[in-house]
Coordinates of C-alpha atoms in Angstrom, one line a residue:
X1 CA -5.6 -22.7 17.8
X2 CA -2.2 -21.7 16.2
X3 CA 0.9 -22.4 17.9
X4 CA 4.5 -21.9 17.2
X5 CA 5.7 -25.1 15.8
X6 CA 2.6 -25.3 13.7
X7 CA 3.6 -22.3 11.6
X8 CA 7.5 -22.6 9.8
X9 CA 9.6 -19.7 9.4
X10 CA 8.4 -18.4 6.0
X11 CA 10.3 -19.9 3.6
X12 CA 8.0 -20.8 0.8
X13 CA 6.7 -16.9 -0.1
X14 CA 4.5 -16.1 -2.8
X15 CA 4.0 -12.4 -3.8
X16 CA 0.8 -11.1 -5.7
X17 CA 1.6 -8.7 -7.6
X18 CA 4.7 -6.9 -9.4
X19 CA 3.6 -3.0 -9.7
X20 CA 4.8 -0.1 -8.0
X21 CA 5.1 -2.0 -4.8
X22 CA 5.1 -5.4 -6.1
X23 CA 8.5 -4.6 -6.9
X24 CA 10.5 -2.7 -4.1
X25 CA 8.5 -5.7 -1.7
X26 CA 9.9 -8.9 -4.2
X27 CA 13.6 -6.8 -4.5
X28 CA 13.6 -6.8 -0.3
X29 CA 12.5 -10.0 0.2
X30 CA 14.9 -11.8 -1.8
X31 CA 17.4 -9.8 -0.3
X32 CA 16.5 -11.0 2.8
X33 CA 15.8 -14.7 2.3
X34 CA 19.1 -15.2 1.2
X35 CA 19.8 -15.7 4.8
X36 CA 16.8 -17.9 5.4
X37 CA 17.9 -22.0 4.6
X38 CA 15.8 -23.4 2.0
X39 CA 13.7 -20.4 1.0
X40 CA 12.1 -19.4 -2.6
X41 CA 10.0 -16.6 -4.0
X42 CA 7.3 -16.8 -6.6
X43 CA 5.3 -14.4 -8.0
X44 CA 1.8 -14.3 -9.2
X45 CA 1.0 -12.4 -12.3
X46 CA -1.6 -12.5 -14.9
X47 CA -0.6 -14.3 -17.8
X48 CA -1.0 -10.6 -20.1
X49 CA 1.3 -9.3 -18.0
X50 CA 3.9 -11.9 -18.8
X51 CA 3.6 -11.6 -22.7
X52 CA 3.3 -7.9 -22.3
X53 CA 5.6 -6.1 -24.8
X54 CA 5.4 -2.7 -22.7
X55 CA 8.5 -1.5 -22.1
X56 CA 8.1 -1.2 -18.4
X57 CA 6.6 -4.8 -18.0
X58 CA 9.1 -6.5 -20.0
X59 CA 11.8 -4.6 -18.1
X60 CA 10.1 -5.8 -14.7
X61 CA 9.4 -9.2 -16.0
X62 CA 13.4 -9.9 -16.9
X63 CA 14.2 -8.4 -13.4
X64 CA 12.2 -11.4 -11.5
X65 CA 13.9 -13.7 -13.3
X66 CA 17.4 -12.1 -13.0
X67 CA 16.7 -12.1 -9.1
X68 CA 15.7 -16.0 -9.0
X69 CA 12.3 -15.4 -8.6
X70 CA 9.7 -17.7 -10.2
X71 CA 7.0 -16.6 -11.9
X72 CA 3.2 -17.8 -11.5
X73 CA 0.5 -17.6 -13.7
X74 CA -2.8 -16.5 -12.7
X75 CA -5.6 -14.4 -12.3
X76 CA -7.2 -12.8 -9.5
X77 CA -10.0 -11.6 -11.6
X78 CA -10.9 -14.3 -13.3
X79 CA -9.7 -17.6 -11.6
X80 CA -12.6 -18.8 -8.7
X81 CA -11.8 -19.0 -4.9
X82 CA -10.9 -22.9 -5.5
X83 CA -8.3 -22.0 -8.4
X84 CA -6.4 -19.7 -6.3
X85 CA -7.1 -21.5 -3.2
X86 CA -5.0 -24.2 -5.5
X87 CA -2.3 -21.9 -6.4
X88 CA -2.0 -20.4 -2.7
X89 CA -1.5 -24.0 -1.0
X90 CA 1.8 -24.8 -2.4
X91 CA 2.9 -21.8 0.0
X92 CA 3.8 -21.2 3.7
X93 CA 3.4 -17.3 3.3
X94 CA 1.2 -14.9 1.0
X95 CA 1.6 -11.2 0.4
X96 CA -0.8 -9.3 -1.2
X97 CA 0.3 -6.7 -3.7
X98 CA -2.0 -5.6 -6.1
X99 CA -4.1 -2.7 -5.1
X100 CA -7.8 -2.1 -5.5
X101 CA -7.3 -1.9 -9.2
X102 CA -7.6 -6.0 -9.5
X103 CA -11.2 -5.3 -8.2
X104 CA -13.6 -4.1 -5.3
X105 CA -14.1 -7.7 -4.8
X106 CA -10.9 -9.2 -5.0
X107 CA -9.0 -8.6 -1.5
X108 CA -12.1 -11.1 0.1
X109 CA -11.7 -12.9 -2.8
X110 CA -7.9 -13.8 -2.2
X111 CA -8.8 -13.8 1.8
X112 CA -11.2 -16.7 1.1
X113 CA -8.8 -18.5 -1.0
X114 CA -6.0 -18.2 1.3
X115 CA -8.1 -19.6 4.3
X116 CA -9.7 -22.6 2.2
X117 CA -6.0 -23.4 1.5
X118 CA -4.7 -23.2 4.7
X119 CA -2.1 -20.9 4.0
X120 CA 0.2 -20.5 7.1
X121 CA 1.1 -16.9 6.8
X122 CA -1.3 -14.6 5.2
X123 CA -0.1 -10.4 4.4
X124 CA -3.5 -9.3 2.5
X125 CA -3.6 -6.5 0.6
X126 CA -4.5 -3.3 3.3
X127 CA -1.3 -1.4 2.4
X128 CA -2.4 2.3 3.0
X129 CA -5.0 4.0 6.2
X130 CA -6.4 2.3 9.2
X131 CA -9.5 1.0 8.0
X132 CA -10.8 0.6 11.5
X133 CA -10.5 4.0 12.6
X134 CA -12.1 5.4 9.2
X135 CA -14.9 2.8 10.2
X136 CA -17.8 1.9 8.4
X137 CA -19.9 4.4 6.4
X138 CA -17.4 6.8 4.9
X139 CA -17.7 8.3 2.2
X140 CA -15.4 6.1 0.4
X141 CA -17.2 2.2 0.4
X142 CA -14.6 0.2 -0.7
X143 CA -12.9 0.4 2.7
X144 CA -16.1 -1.3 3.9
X145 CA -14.9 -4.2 2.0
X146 CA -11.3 -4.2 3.6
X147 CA -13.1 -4.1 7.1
X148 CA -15.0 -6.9 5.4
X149 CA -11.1 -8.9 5.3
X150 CA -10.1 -8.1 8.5
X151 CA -13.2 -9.5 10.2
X152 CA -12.6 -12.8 7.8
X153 CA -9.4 -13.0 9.3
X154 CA -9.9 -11.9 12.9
X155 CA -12.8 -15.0 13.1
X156 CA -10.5 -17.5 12.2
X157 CA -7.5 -19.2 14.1
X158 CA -6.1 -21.3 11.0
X159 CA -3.8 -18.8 9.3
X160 CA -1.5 -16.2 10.8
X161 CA -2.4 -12.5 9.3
X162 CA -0.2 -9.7 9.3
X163 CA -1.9 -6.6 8.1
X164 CA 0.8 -3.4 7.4
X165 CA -0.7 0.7 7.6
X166 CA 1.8 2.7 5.2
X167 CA -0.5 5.7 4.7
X168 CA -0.1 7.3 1.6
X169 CA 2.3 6.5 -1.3
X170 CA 4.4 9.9 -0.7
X171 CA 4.9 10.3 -4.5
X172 CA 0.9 10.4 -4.2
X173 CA 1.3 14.0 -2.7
X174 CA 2.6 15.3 -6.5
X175 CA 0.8 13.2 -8.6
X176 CA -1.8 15.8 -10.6
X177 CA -5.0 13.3 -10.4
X178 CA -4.4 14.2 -6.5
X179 CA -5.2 17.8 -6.5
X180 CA -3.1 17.9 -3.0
X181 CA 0.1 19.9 -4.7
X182 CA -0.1 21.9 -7.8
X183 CA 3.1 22.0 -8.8
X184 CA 2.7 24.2 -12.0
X185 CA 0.8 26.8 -9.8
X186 CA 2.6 26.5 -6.8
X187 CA -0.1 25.9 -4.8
X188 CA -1.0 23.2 -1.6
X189 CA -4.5 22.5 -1.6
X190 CA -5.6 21.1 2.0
X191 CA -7.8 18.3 2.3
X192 CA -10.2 19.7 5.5
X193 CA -7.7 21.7 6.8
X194 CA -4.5 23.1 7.1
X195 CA -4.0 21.1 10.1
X196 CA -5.2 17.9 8.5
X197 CA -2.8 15.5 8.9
X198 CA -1.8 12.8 6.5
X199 CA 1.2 9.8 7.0
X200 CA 3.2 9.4 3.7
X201 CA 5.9 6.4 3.1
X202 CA 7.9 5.9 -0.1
X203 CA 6.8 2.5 -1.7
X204 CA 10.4 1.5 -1.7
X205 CA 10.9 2.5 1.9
X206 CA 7.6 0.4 2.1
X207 CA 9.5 -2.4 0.5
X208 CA 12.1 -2.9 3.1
X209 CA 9.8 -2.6 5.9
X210 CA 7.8 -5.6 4.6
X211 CA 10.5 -7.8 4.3
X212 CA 12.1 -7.1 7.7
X213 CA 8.3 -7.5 9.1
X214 CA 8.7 -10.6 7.4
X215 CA 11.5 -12.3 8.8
X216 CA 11.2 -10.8 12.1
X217 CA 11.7 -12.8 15.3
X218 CA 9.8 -13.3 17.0
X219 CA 7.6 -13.8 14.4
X220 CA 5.1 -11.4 14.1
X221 CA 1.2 -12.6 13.9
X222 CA -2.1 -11.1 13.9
X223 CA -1.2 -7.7 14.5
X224 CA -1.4 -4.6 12.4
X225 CA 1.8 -2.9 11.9
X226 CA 2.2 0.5 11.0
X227 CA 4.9 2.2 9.2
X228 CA 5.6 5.7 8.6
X229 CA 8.0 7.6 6.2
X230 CA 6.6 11.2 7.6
X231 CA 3.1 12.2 9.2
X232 CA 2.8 16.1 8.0
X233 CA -0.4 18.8 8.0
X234 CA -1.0 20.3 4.7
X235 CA 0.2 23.6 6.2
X236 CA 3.6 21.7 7.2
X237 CA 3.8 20.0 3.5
X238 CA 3.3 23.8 1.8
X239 CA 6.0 25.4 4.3
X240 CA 8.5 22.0 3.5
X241 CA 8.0 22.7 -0.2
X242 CA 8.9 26.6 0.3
X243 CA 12.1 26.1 2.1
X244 CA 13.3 22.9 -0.5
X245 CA 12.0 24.9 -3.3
X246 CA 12.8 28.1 -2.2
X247 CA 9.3 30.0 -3.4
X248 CA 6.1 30.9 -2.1
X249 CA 3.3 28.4 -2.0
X250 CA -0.5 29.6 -2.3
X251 CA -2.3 27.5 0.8
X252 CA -6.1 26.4 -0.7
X253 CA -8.5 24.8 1.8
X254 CA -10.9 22.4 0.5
X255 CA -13.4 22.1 3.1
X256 CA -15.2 18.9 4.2
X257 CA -18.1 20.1 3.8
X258 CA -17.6 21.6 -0.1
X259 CA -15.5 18.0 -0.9
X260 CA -19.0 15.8 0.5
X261 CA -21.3 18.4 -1.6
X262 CA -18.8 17.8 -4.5
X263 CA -19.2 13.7 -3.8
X264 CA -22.7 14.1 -3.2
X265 CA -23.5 15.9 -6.8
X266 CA -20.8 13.0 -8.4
X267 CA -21.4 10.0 -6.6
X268 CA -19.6 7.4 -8.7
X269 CA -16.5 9.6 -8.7
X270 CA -13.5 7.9 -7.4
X271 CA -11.6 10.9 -7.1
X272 CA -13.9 12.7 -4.7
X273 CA -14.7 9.5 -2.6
X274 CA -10.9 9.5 -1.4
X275 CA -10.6 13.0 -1.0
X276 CA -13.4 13.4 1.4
X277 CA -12.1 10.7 3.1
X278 CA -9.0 12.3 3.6
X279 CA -10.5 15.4 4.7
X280 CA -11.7 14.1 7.4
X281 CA -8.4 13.1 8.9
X282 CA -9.7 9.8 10.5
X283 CA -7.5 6.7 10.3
X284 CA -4.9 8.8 7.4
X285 CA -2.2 9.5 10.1
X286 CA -0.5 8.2 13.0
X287 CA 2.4 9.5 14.9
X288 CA 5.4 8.5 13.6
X289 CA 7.4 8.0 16.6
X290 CA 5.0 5.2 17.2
X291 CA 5.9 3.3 14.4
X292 CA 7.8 0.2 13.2
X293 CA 10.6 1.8 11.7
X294 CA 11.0 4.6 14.3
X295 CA 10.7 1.7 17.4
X296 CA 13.8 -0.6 15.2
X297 CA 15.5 2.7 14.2
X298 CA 15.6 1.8 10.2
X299 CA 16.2 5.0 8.1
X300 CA 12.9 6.0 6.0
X301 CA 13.0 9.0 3.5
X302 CA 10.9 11.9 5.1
X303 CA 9.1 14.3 3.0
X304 CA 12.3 16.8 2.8
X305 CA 14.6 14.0 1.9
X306 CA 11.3 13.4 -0.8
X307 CA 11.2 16.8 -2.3
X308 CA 14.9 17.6 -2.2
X309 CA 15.5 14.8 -4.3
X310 CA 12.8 14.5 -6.6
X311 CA 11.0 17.4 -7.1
X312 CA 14.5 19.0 -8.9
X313 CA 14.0 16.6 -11.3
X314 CA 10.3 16.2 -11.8
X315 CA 8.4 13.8 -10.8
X316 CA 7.4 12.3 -14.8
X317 CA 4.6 10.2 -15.5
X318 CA 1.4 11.5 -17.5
X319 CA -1.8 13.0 -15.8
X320 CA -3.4 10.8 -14.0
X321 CA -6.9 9.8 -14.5
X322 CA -10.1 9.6 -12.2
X323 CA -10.0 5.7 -13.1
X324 CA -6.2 5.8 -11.9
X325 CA -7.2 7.2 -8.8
X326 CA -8.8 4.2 -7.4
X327 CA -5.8 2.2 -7.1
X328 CA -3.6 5.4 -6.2
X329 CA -5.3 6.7 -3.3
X330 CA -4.8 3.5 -1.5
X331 CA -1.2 3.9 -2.4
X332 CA -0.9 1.4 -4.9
X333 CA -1.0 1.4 -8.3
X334 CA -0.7 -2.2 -9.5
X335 CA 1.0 -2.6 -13.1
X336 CA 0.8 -6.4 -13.4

């Protein structure tokens, strides 16, 4: 069994992962293990990542470094369990950060590793809905695999989890592979219903979150946390986006039934796995009152805040692709 003077305060942290929440989680948690004696952050990141000459890597490869943070090489595609099982057991705490785009197989993959090497403090990888609620059978199967992690880690008394429920990366909303907001045609396409409801967070709000999680006392231990930035209906995000925006929004349902008849002629299609997820409202929202931010009164950005402040400017990037919404949907789109 665990007890409390088996498992240190986390000092020794590795984080898997540097993309779009990679980042805002390594940025918070050096921030706060500046107050933790005798702490140090690595990061794991594929070796192509490291030599990448894309702008944006380079750019996020030079801010680890600038922060203190040493870099890792490895692979969670190619190295075996026992390779990162090697790499994971120089640490007292592990976050997962890279999204389902490393691989339907990978979050068991790193689960197993972390338990062969007796990693103290394991965070996997479950950043997004409550897998448990959604349950087994939905129309999207790779949250059978997450389920999957969570039973590893519930039959075990070795290593200390910590799983954390965001919901939806709120910049997810806009994003055109989504189909949830049309920006160009002003028009809020429902997922179900209008009265579907869907919790959003900010990956940088996300960010913070983690870390104070983190260094929490007591120390929190095998317990999903959930987080919320803002739990809206589709009718409440196209009545948000006329009083920011000041114009009319067209309201579009897409029914359950027309998005599993969509699935059902285009099985293999990422895009319509999540959405009929979503649709059916199951495990993609919680009340935010209930949360950990709302219970320790730390400021998140709502989906007004969100809108007011982004959508003036545009929200950039390119289109996004069916392949991109695999990692997207579950809120993460891992760059490295």
């Amino acid at each position: 069994m665990i007890n409390d003077s088996s498992i240190p305060t986390s000092r020794d942290i590795l984080i898997i992962g540097a993309g779009e929440l990679g980042m805002p989680v390594i940025r918070n948690v050096v921030r706060r293990a500046k107050d933790v004696e005798g702490s140090s952050i690595s990061v794991l990141l594929r070796a192509g990542a490291i030599a990448s000459t894309a702008p944006d890597k380079q750019r996020d490869v030079a801010e680890i470094k600038n922060l203190g943070v040493k870099i890792v090489e490895g692979d969670l595609v190619k190295n075996t369990v026992d390779e990162l099982a090697s790499l994971l057991a120089d640490y007292d705490t592990v976050i997962g950060c890279t999204g389902i785009t490393a691989g339907l197989e990978t979050p068991m993959k790193v689960a197993e590793a972390a338990l062969q090497a007796r990693v103290p403090r394991y965070f996997p990888w479950q950043f997004g809905v409550d897998f448990d609620v959604i349950g087994r059978g939905s129309p999207q199967d790779i949250f059978d695999s997450q389920l999957d992690v969570r039973d590893l880690l519930r039959s075990q008394d070795q290593t200390e989890w910590v799983i954390i429920s965001t919901g939806m990366f709120m910049n997810y909303l806009f994003e055109p592979g989504s189909g949830m907001v049309d920006l160009p045609n002003d028009t809020v396409n429902a997922l179900g219903s209008l009265e579907t409801a869907v919790t959003v967070t900010t990956p940088e709000d996300i960010g913070v979150l983690t870390a104070d999680i983190l260094f929490a006392e007591p120390r929190i231990r095998n317990e999903i946390v959930y987080l919320a930035g803002d739990t809206i209906t589709y009718g409440e995000l196209a009545e948000t986006l006329e009083t920011v925006l000041e114009r009319p929004f067209r309201r579009v349902v897409w029914t359950v039934p027309s998005l599993l008849d969509e699935l059902a002629a285009d099985p293999d299609n990422m895009t319509r796995k999540y959405r009929a997820v979503f649709a059916q409202g199951r495990g993609v929202a919680w009340a935010k009152d209930d949360t950990y931010n709302a219970r320790h009164a730390i400021p998140v950005t709502d989906l007004r805040q969100w809108v007011k402040e982004n959508l003036g400017k545009g929200i950039g990037g390119a289109s996004v692709t069916d392949d991109d919404m695999l990692g997207m949907a579950l809120h993460l789109r891992a760059r490295s």
